[in-house]
Structure formats: C-alpha cells, structure tokens
PDB file of C-alpha atoms and ligand atoms in Angstrom:
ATOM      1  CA  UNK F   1      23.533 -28.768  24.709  1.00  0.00           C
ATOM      2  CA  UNK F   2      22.884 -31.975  22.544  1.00  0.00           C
ATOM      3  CA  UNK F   3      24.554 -32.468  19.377  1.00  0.00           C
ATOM      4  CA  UNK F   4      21.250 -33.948  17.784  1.00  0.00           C
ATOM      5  CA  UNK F   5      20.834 -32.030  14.119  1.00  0.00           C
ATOM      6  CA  UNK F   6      17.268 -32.736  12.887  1.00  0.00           C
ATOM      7  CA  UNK F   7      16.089 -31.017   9.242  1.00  0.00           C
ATOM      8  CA  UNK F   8      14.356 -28.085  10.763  1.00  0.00           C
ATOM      9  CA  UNK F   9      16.837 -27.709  13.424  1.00  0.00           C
ATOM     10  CA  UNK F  10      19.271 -25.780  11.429  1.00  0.00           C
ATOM     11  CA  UNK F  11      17.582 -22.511  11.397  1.00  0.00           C
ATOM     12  CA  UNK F  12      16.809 -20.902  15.157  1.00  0.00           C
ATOM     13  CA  UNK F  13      14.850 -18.330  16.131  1.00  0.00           C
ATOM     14  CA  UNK F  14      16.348 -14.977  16.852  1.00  0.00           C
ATOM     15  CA  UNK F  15      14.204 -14.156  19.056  1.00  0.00           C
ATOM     16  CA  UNK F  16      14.062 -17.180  21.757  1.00  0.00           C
ATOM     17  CA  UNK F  17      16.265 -19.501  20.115  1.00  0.00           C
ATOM     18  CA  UNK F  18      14.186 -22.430  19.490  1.00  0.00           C
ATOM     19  CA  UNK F  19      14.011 -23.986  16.628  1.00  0.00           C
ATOM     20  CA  UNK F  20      11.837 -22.752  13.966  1.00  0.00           C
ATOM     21  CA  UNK F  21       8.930 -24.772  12.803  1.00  0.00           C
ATOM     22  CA  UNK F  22       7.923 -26.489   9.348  1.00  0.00           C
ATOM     23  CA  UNK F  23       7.442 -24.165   6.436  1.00  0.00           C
ATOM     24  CA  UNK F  24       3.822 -23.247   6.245  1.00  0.00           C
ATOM     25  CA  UNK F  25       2.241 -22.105   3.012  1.00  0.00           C
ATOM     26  CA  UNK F  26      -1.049 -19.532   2.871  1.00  0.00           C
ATOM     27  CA  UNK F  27      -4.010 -19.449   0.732  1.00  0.00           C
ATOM     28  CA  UNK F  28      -2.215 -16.781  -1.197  1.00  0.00           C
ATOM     29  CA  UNK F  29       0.596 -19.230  -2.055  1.00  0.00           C
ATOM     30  CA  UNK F  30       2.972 -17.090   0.329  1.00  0.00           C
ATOM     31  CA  UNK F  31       5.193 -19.322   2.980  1.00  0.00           C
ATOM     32  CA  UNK F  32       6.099 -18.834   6.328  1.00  0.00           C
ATOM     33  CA  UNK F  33       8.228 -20.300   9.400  1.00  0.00           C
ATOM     34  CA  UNK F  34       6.688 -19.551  13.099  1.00  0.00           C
ATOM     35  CA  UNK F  35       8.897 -20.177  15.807  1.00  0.00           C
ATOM     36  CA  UNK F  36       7.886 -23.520  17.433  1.00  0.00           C
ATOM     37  CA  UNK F  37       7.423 -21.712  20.694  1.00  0.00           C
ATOM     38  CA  UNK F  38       4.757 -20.159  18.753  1.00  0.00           C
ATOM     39  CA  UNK F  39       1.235 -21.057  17.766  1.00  0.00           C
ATOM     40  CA  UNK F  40      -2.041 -19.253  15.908  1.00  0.00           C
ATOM     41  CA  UNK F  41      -4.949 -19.323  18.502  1.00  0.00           C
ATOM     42  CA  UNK F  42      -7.814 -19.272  16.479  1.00  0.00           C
ATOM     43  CA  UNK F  43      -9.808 -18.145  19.165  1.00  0.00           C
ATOM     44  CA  UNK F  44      -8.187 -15.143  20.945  1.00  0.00           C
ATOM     45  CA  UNK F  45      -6.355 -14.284  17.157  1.00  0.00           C
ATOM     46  CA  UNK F  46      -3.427 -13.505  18.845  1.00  0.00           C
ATOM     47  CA  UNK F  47      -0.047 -15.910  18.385  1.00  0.00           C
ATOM     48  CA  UNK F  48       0.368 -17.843  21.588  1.00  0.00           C
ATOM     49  CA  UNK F  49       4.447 -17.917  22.922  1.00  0.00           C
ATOM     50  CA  UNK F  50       6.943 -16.802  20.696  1.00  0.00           C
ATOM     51  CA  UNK F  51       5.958 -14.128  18.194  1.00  0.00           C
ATOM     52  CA  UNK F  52       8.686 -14.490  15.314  1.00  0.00           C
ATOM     53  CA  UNK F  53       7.677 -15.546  12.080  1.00  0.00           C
ATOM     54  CA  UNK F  54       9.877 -15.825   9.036  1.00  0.00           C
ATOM     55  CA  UNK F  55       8.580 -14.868   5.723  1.00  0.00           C
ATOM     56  CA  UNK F  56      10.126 -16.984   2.880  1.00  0.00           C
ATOM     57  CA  UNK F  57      10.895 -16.124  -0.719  1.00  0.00           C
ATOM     58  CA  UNK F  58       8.575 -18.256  -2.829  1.00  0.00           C
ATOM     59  CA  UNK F  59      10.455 -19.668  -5.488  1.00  0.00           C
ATOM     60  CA  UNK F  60       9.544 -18.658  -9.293  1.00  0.00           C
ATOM     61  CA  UNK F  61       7.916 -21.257 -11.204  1.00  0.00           C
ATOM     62  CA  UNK F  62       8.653 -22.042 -14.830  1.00  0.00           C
ATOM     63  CA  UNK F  63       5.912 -22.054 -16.990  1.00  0.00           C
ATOM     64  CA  UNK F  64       4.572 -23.599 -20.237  1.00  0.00           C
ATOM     65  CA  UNK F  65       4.778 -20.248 -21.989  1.00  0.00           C
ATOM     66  CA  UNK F  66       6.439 -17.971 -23.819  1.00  0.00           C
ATOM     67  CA  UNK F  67       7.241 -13.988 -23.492  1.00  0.00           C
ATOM     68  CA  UNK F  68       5.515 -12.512 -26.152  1.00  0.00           C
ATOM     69  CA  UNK F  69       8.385  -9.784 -26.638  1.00  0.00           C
ATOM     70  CA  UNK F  70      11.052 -12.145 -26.463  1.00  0.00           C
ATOM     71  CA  UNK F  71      10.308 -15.706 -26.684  1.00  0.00           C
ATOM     72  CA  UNK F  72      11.981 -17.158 -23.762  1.00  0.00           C
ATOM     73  CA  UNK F  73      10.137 -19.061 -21.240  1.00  0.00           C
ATOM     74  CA  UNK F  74       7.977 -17.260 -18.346  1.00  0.00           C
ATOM     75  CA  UNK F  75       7.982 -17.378 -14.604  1.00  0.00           C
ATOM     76  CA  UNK F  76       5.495 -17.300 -12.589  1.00  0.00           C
ATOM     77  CA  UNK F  77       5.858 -15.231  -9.555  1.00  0.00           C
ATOM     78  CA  UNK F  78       4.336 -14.403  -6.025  1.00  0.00           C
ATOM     79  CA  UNK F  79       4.795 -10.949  -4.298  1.00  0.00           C
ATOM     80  CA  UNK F  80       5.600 -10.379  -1.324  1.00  0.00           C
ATOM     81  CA  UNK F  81       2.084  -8.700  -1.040  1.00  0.00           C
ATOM     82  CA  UNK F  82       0.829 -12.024  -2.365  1.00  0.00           C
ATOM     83  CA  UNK F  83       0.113 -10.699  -6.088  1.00  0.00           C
ATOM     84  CA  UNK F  84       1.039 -13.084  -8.716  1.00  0.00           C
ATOM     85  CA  UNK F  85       2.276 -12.030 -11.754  1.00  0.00           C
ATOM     86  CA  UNK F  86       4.035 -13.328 -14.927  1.00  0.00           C
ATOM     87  CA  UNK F  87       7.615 -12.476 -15.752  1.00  0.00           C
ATOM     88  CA  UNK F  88      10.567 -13.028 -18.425  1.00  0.00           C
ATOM     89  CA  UNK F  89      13.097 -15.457 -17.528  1.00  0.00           C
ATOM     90  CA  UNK F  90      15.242 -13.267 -18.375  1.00  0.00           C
ATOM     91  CA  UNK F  91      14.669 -10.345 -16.379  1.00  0.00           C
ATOM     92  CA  UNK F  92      17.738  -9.419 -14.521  1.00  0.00           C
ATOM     93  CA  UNK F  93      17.767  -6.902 -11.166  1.00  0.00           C
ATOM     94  CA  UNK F  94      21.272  -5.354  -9.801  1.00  0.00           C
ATOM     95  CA  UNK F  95      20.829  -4.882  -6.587  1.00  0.00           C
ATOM     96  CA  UNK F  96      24.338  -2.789  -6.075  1.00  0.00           C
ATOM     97  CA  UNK F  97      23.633  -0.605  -9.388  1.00  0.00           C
ATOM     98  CA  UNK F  98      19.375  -0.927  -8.769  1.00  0.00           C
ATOM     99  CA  UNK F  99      19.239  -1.616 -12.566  1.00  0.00           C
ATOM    100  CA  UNK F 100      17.123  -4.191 -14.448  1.00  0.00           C
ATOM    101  CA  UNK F 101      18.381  -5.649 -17.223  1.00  0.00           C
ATOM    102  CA  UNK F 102      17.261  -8.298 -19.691  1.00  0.00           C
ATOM    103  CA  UNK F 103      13.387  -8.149 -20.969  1.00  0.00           C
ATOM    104  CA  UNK F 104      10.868  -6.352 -19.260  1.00  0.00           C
ATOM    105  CA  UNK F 105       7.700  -8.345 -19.595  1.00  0.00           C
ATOM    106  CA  UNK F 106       5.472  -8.683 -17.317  1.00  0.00           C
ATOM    107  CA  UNK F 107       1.454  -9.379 -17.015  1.00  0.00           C
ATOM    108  CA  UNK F 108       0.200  -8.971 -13.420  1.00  0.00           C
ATOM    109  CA  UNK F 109      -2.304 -11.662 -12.724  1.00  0.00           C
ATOM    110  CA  UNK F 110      -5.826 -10.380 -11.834  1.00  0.00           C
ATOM    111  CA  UNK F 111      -8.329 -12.821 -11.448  1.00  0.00           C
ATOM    112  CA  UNK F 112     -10.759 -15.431 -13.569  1.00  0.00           C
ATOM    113  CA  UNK F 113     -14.275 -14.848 -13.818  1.00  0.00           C
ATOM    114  CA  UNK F 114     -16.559 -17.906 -14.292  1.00  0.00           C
ATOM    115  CA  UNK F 115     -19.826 -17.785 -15.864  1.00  0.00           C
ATOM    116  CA  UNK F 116     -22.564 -19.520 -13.244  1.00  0.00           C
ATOM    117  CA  UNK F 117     -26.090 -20.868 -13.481  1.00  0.00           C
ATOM    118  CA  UNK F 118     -27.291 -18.537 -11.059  1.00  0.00           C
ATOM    119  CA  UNK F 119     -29.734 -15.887 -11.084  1.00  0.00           C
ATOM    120  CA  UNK F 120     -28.473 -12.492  -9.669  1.00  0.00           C
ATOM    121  CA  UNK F 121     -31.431 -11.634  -6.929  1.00  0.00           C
ATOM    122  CA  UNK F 122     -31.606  -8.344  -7.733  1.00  0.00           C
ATOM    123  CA  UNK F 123     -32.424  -7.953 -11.498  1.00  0.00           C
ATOM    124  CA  UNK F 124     -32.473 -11.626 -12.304  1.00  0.00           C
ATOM    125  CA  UNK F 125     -29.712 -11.496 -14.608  1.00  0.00           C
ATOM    126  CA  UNK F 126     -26.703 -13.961 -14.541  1.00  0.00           C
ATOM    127  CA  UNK F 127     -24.265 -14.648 -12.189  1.00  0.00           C
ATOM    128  CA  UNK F 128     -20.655 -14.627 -12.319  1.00  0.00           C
ATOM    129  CA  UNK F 129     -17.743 -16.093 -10.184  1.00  0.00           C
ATOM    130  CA  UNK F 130     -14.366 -14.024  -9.698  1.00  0.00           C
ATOM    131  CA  UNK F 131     -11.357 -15.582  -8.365  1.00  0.00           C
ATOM    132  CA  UNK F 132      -9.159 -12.739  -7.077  1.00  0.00           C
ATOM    133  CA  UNK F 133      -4.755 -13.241  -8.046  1.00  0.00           C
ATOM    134  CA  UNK F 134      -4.887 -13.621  -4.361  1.00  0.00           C
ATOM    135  CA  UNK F 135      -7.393 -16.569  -4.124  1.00  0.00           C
ATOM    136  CA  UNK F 136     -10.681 -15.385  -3.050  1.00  0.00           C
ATOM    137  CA  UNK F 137     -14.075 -15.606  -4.415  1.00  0.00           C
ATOM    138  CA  UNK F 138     -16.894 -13.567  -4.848  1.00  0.00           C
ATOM    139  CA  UNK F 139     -20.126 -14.049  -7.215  1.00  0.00           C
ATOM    140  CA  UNK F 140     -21.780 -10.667  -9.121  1.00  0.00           C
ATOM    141  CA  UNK F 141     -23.944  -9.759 -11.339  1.00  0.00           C
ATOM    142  CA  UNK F 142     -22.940 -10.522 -15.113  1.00  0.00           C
ATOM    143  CA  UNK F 143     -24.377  -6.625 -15.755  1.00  0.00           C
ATOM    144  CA  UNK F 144     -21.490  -5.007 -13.576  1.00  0.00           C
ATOM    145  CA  UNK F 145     -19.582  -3.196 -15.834  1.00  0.00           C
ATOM    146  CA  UNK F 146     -16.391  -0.828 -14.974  1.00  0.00           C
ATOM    147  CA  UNK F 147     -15.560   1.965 -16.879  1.00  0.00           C
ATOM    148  CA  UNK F 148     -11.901   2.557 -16.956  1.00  0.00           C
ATOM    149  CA  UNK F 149     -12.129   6.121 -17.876  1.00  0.00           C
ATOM    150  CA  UNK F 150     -14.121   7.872 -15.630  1.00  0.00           C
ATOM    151  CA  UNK F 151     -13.313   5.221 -12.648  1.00  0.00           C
ATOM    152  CA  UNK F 152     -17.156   4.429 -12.476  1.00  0.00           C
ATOM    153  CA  UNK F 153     -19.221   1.140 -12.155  1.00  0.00           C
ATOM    154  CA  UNK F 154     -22.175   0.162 -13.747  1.00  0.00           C
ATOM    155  CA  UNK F 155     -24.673  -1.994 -14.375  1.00  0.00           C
ATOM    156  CA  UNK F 156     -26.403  -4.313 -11.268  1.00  0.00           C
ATOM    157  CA  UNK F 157     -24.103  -3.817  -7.776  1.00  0.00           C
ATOM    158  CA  UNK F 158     -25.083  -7.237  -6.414  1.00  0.00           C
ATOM    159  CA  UNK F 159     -21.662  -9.189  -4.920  1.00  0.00           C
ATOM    160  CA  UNK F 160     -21.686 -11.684  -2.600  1.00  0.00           C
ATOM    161  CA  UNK F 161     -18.191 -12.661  -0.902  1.00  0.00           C
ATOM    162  CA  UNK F 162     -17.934 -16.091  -0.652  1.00  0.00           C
ATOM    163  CA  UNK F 163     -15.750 -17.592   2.450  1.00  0.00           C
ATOM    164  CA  UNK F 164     -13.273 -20.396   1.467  1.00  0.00           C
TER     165      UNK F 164
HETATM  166 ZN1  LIG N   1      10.975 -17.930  19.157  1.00  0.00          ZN
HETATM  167 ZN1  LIG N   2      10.993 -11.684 -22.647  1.00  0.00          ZN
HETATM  168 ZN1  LIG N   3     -27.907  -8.077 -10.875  1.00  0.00          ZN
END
C-alpha cells in the first residue's frame, strides 16, 4: 500500500475498493461519483468494470427571493428525482421525530414556455417552446390547452421533442 493521498482518493468504492472518480453532474443538475473502475459505454449502454455509482446530495442554492408567507430568503432545490423546486430557508425536517418545522413554502418548478416564430404544421398556428423542471425541450402548438378539471387536452396535439 502507498501512502500517496490525492483529493479524490479519500472516498473508495465499496464495492472494489478503488478510488471513486470526479463528481459528475447530469443535465438534470443531479451529481454523481462512478467508481473509476467504471465507465458509461455509449455504445453497448451498459457501464463497463465496476458498477457502483454514488449519488450526491446537491447542495441548496440561495436565491434572490423572498418567501411570500414569510419573507426570508428562498432555496432552490433539486430532488432526488431531479425536480426542482423552491423552498423557505427556514424549513426545518426532524429526522428522529419526522416533523417539519419552520415555514412551509414551497413552489415546485414546472417548466418555461417560450413563444417561437414558428408555424405549427398542422393548423398553422404558433409555436411554442417548453423547457421541462428537468431540462428538456419540446415545441407545440400555442392552441394546446389543458383543462385541469376534467384532466382533458385541447386545442391542436402537434409536439415535437427536441433532443439536446
Ligand atoms: Zn468499484
Ligand atoms: Zn417562509
Ligand atoms: Zn397546431
């Protein structure tokens, strides 16, 4: 055994006891350790060598804004399903008692929709962008409408997933 200590060297795998690799963040702002036995093969989609991968906590972020029920500053914050979402500072959790304390607040982030210059191809109306929370995009028809109520769509059906 060598006594070398490099950053990354302080956390092993449990698995095969190499060290793990640098921290790797995905398109839905989630981060992740592989093993550095380990390594995506983008052709077979299978994980080549060592299998273990370590999910990280993603840190909250501090916005520019304030909780509308109690004034203090908001976090931003990423799921471990990779939904973002907007929080109170100062939400508490207990894990021992399972009890949250502080304010509630929070606005789960859905998406942005852009307007485009683009005609739908199906009833020639315009087009819109939508940004999904987790970061993907998809164009439809500005005359898609949803109705809450009754769970039904409306309007033109045209969408068009667009690959990042
Ligand atoms: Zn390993
Ligand atoms: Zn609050
Ligand atoms: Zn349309």
């Amino acid at each position: 055994m060598d006594d070398k200590t490099s950053e990354k060297g302080s956390e092993v795998c449990p698995k095969c006891g190499s060290p793990l690799g640098e921290v790797f963040e995905t398109k839905s702002g989630k981060k992740l350790q592989r093993c550095s036995k380990g390594s995506w093969n983008p052709e077979t989609h299978t994980i080549d060598g060592c299998i273990y991968v370590k999910w990280l906590e993603v840190e909250p972020v501090t916005l520019d804004e304030k909780c509308p029920k109690c004034g203090a500053p908001l976090l931003s914050v990423v799921t471990r399903f990779g939904k973002k979402m907007k929080k109170c500072s100062t939400a508490t959790w207990d894990s021992a008692t399972k009890i949250a304390g502080g304010c509630d607040y929070v606005e789960w982030i859905k998406g942005i929709t852009e307007q485009l210059d683009e005609d739908c191809p199906k009833c020639a109306a315009k087009l819109v962008l939508f940004t999904t929370a987790a970061g993907k995009k998809l164009k439809k028809c500005s005359t898609a409408t949803w109705d809450p109520g009754t769970k039904t769509a409306g309007g033109c059906d045209y969408v068009e997933w667009l690959r990042s």
